[in-house]
mmCIF file of C-alpha atoms and ligand atoms in Angstrom:
data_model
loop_
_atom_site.group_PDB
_atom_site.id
_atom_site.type_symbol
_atom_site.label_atom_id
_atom_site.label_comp_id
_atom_site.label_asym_id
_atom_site.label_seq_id
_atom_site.Cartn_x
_atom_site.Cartn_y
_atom_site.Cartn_z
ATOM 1 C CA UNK D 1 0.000 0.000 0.000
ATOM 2 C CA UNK D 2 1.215 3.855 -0.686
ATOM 3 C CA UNK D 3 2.917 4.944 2.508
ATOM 4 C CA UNK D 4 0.975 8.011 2.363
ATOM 5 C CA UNK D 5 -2.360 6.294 2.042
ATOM 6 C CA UNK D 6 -1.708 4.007 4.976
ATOM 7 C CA UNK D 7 -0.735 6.804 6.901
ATOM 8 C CA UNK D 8 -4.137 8.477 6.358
ATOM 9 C CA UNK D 9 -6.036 5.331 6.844
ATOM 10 C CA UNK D 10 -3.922 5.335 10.275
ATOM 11 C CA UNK D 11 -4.626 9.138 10.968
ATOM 12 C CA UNK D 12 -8.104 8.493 10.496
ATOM 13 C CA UNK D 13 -8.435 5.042 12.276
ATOM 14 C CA UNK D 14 -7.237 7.539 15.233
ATOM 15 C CA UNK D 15 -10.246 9.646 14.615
ATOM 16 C CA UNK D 16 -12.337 7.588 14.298
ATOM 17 C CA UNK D 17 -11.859 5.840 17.360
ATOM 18 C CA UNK D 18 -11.561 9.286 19.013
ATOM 19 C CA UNK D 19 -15.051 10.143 17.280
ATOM 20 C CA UNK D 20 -16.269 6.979 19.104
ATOM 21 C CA UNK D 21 -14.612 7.568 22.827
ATOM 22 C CA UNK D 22 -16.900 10.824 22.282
ATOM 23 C CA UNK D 23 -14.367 13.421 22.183
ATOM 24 C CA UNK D 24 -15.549 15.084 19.166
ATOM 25 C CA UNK D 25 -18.282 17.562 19.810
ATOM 26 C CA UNK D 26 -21.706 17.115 17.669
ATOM 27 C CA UNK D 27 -20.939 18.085 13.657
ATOM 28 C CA UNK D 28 -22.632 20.309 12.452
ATOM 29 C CA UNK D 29 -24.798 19.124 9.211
ATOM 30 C CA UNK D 30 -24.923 20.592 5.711
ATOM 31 C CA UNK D 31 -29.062 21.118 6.801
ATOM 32 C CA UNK D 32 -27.586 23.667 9.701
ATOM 33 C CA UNK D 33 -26.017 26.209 7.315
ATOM 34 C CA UNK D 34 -29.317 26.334 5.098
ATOM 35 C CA UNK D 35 -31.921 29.404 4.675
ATOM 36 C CA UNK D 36 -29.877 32.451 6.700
ATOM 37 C CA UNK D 37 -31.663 34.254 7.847
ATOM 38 C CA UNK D 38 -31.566 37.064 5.353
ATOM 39 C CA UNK D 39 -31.328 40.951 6.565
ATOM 40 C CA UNK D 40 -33.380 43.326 4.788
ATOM 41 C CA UNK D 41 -31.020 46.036 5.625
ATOM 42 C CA UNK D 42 -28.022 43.947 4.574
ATOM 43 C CA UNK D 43 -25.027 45.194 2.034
ATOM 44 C CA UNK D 44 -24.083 44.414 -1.090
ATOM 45 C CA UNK D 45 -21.905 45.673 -4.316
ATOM 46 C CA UNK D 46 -23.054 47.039 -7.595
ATOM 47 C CA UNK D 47 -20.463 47.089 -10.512
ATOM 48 C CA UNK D 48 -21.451 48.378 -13.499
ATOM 49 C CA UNK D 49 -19.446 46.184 -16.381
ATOM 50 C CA UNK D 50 -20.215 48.946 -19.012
ATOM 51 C CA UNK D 51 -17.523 51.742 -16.627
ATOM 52 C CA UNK D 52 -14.409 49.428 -15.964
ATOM 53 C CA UNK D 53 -11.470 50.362 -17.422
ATOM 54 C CA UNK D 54 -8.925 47.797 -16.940
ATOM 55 C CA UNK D 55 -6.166 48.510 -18.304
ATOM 56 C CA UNK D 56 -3.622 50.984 -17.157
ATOM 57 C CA UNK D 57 -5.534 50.820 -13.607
ATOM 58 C CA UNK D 58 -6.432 47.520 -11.869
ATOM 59 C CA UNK D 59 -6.514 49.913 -8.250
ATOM 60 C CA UNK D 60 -9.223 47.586 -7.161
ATOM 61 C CA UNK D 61 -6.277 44.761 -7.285
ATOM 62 C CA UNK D 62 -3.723 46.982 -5.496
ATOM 63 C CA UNK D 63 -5.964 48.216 -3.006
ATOM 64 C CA UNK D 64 -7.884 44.815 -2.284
ATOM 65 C CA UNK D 65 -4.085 42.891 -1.841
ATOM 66 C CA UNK D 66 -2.696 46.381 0.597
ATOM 67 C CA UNK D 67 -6.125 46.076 2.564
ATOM 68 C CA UNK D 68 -5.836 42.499 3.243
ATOM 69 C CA UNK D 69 -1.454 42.382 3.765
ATOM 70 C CA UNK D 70 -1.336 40.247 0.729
ATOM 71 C CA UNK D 71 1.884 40.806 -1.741
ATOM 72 C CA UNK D 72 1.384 43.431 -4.140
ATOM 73 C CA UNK D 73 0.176 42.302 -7.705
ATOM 74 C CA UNK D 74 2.542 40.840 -9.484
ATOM 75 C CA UNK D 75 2.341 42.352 -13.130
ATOM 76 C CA UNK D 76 2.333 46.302 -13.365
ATOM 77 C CA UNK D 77 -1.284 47.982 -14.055
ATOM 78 C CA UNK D 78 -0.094 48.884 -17.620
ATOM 79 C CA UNK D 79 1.548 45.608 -18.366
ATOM 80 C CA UNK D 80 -1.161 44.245 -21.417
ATOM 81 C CA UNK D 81 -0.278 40.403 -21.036
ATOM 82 C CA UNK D 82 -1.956 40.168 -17.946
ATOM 83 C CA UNK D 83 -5.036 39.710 -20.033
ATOM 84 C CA UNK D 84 -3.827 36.912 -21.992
ATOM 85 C CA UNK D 85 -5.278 34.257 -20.263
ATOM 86 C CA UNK D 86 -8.083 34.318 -17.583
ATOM 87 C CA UNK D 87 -7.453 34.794 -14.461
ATOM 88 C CA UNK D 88 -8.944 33.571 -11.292
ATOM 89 C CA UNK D 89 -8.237 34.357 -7.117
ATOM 90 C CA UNK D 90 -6.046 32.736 -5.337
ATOM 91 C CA UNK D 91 -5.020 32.652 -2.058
ATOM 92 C CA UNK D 92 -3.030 35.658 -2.305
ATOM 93 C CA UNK D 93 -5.186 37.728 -4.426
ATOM 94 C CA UNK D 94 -9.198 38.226 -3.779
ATOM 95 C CA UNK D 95 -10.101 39.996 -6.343
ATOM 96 C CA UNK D 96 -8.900 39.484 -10.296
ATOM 97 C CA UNK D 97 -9.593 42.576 -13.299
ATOM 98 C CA UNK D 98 -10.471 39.686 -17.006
ATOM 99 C CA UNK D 99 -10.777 40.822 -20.190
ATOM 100 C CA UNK D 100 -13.475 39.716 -22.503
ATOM 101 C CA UNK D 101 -13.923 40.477 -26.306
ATOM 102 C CA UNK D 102 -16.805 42.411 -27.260
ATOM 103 C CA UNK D 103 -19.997 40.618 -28.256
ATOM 104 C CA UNK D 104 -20.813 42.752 -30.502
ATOM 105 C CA UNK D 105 -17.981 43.295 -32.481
ATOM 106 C CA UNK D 106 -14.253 43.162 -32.763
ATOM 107 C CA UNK D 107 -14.145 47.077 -33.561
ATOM 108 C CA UNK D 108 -15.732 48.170 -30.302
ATOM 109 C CA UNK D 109 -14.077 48.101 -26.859
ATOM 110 C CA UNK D 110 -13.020 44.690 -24.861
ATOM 111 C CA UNK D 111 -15.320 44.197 -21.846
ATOM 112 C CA UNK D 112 -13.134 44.558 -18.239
ATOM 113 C CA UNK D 113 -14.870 42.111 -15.428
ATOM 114 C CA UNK D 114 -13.591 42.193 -11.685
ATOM 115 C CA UNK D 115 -14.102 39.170 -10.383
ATOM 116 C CA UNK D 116 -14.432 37.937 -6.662
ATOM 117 C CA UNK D 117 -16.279 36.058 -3.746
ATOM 118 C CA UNK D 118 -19.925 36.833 -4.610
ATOM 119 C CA UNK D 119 -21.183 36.552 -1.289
ATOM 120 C CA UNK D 120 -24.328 34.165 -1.899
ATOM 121 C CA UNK D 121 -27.216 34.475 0.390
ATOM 122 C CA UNK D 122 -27.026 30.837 0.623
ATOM 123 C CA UNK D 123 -23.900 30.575 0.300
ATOM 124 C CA UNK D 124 -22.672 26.652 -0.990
ATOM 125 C CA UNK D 125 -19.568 26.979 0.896
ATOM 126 C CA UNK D 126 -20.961 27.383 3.670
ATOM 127 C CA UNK D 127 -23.074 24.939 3.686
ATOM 128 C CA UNK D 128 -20.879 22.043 2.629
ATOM 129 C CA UNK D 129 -18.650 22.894 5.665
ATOM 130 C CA UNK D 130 -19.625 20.903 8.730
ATOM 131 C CA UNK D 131 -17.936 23.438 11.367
ATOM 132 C CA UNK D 132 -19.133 26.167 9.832
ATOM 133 C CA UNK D 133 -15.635 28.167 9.338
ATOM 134 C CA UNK D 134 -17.713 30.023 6.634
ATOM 135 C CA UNK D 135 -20.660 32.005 7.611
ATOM 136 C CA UNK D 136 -23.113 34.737 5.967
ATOM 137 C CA UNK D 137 -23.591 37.264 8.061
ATOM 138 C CA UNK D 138 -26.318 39.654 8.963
ATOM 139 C CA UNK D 139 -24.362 42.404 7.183
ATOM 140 C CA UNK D 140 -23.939 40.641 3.773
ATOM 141 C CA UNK D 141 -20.376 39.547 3.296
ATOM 142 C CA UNK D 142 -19.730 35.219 3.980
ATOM 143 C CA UNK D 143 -16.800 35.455 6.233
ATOM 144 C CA UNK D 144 -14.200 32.775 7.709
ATOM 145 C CA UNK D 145 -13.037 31.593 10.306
ATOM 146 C CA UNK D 146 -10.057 29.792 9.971
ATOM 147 C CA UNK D 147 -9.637 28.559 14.038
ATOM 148 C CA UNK D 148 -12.103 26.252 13.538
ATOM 149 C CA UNK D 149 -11.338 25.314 9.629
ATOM 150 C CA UNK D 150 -10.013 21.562 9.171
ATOM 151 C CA UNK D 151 -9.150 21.766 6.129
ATOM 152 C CA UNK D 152 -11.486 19.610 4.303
ATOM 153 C CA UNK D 153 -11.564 21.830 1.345
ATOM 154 C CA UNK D 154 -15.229 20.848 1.034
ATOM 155 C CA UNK D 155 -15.670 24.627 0.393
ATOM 156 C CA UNK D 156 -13.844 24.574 -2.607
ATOM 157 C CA UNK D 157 -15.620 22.107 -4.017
ATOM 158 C CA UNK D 158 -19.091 23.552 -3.369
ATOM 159 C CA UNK D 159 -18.607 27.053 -4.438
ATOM 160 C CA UNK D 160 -20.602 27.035 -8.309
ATOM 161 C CA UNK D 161 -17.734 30.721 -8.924
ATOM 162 C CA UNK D 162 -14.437 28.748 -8.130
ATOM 163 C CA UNK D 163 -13.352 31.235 -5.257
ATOM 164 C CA UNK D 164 -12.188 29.737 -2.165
ATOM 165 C CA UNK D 165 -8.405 29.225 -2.152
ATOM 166 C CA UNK D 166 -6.182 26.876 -0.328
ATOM 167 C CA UNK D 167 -2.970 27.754 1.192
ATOM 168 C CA UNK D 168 -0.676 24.612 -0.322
ATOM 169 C CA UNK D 169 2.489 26.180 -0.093
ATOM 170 C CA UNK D 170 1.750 26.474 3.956
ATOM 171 C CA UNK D 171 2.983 23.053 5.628
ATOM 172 C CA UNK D 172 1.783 24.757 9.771
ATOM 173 C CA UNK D 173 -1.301 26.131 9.534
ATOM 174 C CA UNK D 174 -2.663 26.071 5.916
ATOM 175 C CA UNK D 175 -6.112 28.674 5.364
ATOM 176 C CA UNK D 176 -8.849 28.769 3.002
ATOM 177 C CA UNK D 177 -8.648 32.128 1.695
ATOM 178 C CA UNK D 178 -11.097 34.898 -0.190
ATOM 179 C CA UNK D 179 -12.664 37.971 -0.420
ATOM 180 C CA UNK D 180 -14.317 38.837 2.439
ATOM 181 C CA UNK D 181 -15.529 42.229 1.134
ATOM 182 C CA UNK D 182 -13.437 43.502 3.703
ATOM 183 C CA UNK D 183 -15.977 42.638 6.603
ATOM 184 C CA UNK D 184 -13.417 43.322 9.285
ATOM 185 C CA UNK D 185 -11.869 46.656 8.816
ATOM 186 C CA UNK D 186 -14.626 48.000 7.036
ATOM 187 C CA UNK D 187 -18.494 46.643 5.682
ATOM 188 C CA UNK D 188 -18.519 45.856 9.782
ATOM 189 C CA UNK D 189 -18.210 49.187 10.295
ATOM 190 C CA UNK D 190 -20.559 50.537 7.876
ATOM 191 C CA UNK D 191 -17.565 51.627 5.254
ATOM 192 C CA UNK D 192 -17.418 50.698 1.497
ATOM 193 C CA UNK D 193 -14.460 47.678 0.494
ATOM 194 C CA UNK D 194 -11.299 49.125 -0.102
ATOM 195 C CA UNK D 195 -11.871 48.456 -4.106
ATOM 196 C CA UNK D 196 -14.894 50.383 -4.494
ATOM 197 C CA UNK D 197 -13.564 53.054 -2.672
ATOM 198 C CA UNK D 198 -9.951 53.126 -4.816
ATOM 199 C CA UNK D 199 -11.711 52.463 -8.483
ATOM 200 C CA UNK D 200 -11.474 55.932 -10.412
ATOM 201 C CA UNK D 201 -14.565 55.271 -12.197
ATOM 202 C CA UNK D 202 -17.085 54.511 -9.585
ATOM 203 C CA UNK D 203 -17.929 50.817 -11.301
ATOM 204 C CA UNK D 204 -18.848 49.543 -7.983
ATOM 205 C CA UNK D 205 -21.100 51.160 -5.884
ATOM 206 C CA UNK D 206 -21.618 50.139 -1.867
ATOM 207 C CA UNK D 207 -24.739 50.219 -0.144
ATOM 208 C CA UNK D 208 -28.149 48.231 1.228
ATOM 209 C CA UNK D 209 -28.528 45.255 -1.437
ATOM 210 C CA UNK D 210 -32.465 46.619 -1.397
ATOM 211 C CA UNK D 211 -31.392 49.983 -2.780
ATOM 212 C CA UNK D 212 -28.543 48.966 -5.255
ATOM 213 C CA UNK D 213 -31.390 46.378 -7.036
ATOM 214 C CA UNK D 214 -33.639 49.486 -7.521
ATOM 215 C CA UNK D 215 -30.634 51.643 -8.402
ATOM 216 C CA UNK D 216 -29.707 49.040 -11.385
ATOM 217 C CA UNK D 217 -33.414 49.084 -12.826
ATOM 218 C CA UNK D 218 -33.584 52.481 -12.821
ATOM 219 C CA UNK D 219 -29.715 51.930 -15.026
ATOM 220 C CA UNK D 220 -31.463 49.630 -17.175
ATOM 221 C CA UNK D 221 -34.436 51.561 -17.541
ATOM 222 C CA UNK D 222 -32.642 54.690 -18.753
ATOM 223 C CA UNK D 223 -30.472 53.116 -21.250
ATOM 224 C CA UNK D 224 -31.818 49.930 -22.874
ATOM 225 C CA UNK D 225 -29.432 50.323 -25.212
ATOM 226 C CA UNK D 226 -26.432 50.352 -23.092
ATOM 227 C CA UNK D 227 -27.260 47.227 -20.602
ATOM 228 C CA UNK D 228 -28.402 43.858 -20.669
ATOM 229 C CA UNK D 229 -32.282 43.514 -19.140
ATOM 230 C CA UNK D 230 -31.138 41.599 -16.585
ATOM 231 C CA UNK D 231 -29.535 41.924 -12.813
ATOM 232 C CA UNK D 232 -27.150 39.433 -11.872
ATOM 233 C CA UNK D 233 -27.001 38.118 -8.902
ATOM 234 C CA UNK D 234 -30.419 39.271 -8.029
ATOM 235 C CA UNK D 235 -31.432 35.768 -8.211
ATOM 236 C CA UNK D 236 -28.657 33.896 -9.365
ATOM 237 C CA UNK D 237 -27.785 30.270 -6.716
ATOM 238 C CA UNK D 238 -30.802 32.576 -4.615
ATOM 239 C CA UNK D 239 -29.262 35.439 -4.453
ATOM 240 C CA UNK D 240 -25.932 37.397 -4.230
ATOM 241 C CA UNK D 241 -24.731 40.542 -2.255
ATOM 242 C CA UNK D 242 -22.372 41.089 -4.958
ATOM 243 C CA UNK D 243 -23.872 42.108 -8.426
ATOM 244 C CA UNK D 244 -23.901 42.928 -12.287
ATOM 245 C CA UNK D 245 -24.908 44.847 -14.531
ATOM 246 C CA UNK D 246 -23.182 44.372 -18.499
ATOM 247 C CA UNK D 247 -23.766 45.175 -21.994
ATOM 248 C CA UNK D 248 -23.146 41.147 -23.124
ATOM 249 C CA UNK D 249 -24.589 38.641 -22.415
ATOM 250 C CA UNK D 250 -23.243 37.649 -18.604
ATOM 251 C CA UNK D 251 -22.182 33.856 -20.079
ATOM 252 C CA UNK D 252 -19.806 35.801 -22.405
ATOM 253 C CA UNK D 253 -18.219 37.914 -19.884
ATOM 254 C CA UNK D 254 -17.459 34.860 -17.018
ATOM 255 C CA UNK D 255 -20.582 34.739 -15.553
ATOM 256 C CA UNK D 256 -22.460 31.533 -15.554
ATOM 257 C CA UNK D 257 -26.195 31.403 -16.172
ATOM 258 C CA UNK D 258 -26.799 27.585 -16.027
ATOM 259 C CA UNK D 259 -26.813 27.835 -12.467
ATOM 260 C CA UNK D 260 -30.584 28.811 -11.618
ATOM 261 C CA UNK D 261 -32.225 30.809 -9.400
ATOM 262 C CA UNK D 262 -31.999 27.923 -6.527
ATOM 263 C CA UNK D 263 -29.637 28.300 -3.543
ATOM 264 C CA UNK D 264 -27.146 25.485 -3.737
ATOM 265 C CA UNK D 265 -27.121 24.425 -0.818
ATOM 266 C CA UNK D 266 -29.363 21.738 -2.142
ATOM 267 C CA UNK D 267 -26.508 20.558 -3.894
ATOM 268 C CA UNK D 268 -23.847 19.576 -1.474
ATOM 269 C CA UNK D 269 -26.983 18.250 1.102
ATOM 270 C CA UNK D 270 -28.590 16.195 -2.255
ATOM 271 C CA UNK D 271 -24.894 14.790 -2.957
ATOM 272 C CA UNK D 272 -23.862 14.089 1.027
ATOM 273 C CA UNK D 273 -27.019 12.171 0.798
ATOM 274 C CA UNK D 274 -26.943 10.395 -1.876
ATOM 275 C CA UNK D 275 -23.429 8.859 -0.044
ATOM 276 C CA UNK D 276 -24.719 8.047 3.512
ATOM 277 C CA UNK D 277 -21.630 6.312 4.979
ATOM 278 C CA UNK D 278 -19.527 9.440 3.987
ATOM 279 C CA UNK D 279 -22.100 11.727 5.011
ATOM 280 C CA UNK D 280 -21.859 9.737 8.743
ATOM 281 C CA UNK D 281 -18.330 9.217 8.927
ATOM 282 C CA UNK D 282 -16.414 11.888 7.298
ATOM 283 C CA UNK D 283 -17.473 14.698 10.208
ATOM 284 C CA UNK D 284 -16.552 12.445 12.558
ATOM 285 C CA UNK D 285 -12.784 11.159 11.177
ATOM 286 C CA UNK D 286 -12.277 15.352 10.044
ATOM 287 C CA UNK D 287 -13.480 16.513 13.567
ATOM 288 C CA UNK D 288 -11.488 13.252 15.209
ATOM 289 C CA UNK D 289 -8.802 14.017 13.518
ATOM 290 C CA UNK D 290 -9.274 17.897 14.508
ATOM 291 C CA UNK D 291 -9.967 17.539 18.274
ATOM 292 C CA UNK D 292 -6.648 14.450 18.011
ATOM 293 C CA UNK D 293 -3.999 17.509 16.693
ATOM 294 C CA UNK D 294 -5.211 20.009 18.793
ATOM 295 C CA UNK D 295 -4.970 17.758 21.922
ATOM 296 C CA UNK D 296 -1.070 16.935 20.417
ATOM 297 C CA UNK D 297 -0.345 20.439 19.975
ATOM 298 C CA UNK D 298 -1.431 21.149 23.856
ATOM 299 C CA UNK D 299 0.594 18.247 25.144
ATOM 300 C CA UNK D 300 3.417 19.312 23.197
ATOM 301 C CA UNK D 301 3.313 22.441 24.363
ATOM 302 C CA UNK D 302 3.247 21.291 28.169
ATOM 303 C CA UNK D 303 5.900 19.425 27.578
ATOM 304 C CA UNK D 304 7.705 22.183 26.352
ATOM 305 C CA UNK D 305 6.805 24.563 29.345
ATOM 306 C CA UNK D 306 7.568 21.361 31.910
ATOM 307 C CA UNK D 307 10.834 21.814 30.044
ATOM 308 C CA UNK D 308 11.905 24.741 30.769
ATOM 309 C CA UNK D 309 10.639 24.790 34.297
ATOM 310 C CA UNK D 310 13.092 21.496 34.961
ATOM 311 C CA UNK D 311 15.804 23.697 33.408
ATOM 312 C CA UNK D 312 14.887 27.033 35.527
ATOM 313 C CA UNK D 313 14.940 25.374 38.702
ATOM 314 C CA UNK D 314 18.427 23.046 37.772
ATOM 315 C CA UNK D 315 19.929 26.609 36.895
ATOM 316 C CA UNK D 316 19.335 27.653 40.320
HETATM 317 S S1 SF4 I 401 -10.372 50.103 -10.213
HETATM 318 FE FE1 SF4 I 401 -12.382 50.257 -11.247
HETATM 319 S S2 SF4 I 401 -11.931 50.881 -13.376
HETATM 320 FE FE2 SF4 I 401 -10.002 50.202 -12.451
HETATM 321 S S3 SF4 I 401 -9.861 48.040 -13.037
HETATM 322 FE FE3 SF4 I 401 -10.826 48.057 -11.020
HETATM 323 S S4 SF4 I 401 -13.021 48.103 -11.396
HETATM 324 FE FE4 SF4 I 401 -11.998 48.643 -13.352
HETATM 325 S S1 SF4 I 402 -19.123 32.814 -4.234
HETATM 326 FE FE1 SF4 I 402 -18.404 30.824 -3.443
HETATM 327 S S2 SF4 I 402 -17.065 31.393 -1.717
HETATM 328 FE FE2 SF4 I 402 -18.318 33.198 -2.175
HETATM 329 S S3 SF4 I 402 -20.111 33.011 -0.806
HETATM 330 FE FE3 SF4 I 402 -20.703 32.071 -2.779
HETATM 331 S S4 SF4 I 402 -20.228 29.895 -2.469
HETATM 332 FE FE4 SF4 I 402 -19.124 30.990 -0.860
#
C-alpha cells in the first residue's frame, strides 16, 4: 500500500476511534447552514461592467491585496499580457480585473470584469462545511473563520464561482482564503471595500442590497441600449450581495447562467445524501482528527513549558 495512504487510513483510524470515545463535539450538518436568515437592511456591491477600465488601472487589485497584507500584484497595471489568459483568485489575491472580447464586435471596446467572492445568500460553501468556518452574516459579506477550519476543502468544491483558495504552499497552519468584502476593517463598520472606494470610475457602488437592485433598474431603464435587461445576482444560486450589470450577455463575460435561481445548498446536502456512509463518517474522522492535533499540539506544548521549568529550577 502507498505509505501516504496508509498513513491516512492510520490518521483516520485515530479519529475515528476518538469520534467513538466521544471526544468530538456534535458536527454540524450541511441542513444547519441552510436558509440564513436574510437581513433586509443587509449590504451588497453594484459594478457596473459597461464603466471598468482595466487597463492601465487595476486599483481595485492593489488596493484589495494592501487592505488584506497580501503581496502586491505581481504584473504592473499597464503591463497588457496580464489579459492573456483568464485569471482567477487565489489565495493571495481576492479579487482578479479579465478581459473579454466584445460581443458585438471586434471594432468596439473589450469588456473589463472584476471578479471575486460573490457573497451568496445561501452561500454553498458554507453549507458544505460541517464546522461552519464560513458564515453569511447579517451584514452581507460570507466570512471565515479559519480557528475552527479543518481543512477539508469541502468549500472549494461547493462554491458554483471557483473562489475559495487553499494555502498549499503552507505546511503549519494552511487557510482557506477569499474575499471577504473587507468585513473586518470595514463593511462591519458601515464603510465601502477598499476596491470600491480606490476604483477611479465609480464601477462599484456600496450600499443596502435593497437599494442597489432598484438603483440598477432604474440603469437599465434609462439606457436599454447600453445594458443587458437583466440583474445578476439578483437571483442567481438565490441570491448574491455582490452584483452585475453588463452590456453582453453575462455567459460571455465569465458569468455563468446555467446555475438557476436555486440556492445550492441543495446541492452539497442532495450529494452528502446520496453517499450516507460518507455523510456519517467523514465529520466524525475530520473533527477526530481535529480535536486528536489540537490535543497533540497542547501536550506538546506542556511538555515544552515542563521543560523549561526542569531547566529554571536546575539553573538555580
Ligand atoms: S479600479 Fe475600477 S476601473 Fe479600475 S480596473 Fe478596477 S473596477 Fe476597473
Ligand atoms: S461565491 Fe463561493 S465562496 Fe463566495 S459566498 Fe458564494 S459559495 Fe461561498
Amino acid at each position: 500500500m502507498d505509505p501516504s495512504r496508509r498513513q491516512f487510513l492510520k490518521t483516520a483510524g485515530v479519529a475515528a476511534a476518538a469520534a467513538a470515545a466521544g471526544i468530538v463535539a456534535k458536527p454540524l450538518t450541511a441542513e444547519a447552514n441552510v436558509h440564513v436568515e436574510a437581513n433586509p437592511d443587509r449590504f451588497g456591491v453594484l459594478t457596473d461592467t459597461t464603466l471598468c477600465i482595466g487597463l492601465n488601472c487595476r486599483r481595485c487589485e492593489i488596493a484589495c491585496a494592501k487592505e488584506n497584507g497580501n503581496p502586491p500584484i505581481d504584473t504592473p497595471p499597464e503591463d497588457e499580457s496580464v489579459f492573456d489568459h483568464l485569471r482567477r483568485t487565489h489565495e493571495n489575491q481576492f479579487t482578479v480585473v479579465n478581459r473579454y472580447p466584445n460581443p458585438h464586435g471586434a471594432d468596439k471596446h473589450p469588456i473589463y470584469v472584476k471578479k471575486q467572492c460573490m457573497h451568496c445568500d445561501e452561500p454553498a460553501c458554507s453549507s458544505a462545511c460541517f464546522v461552519k468556518a464560513l458564515r453569511k452574516t447579517k451584514e452581507g459579506p460570507v466570512v471565515y473563520d479559519a480557528s475552527v477550519c479543518v481543512g477539508c476543502r469541502y468549500c472549494m468544491v461547493a462554491c458554483p464561482f471557483d473562489i475559495p483558495a487553499y494555502e498549499y504552499h503552507n505546511p503549519t497552519s494552511p487557510k482557506v482564503r477569499k474575499c471577504t468584502m473587507c468585513y473586518a476593517t470595514r463593511t462591519s463598520l458601515g464603510r465601502k471595500p477598499a476596491c470600491v472606494e480606490a476604483c477611479p470610475k465609480e464601477v462599484m457602488t456600496f450600499g443596502k442590497r435593497s437599494d442597489l437592485i432598484k438603483l440598477a433598474y432604474e440603469k437599465i431603464q434609462a439606457d436599454p441600449v447600453r445594458y443587458e435587461r437583466h440583474l445578476y445576482g439578483e437571483h442567481e444560486v438565490g441570491g448574491t450581495s455582490w452584483m452585475f450589470l453588463s452590456g453582453a450577455p453575462f455567459e460571455k463575460i465569465g458569468l455563468p447562467e446555467h446555475l438557476g435561481d436555486v440556492g445550492l445548498p441543495e446541492y452539497p446536502r442532495n450529494y452528502l445524501s446520496a453517499a450516507p456512509l460518507v455523510m456519517a463518517i467523514w465529520p466524525a474522522l475530520w473533527g477526530g482528527l481535529y480535536m486528536f492535533t489540537k490535543r497533540r499540539d497542547e501536550l506538546e506544548k506542556q511538555e515544552k513549558e515542563k521543560g523549561h521549568e526542569t531547566h529554571d529550577q536546575e539553573e538555580k
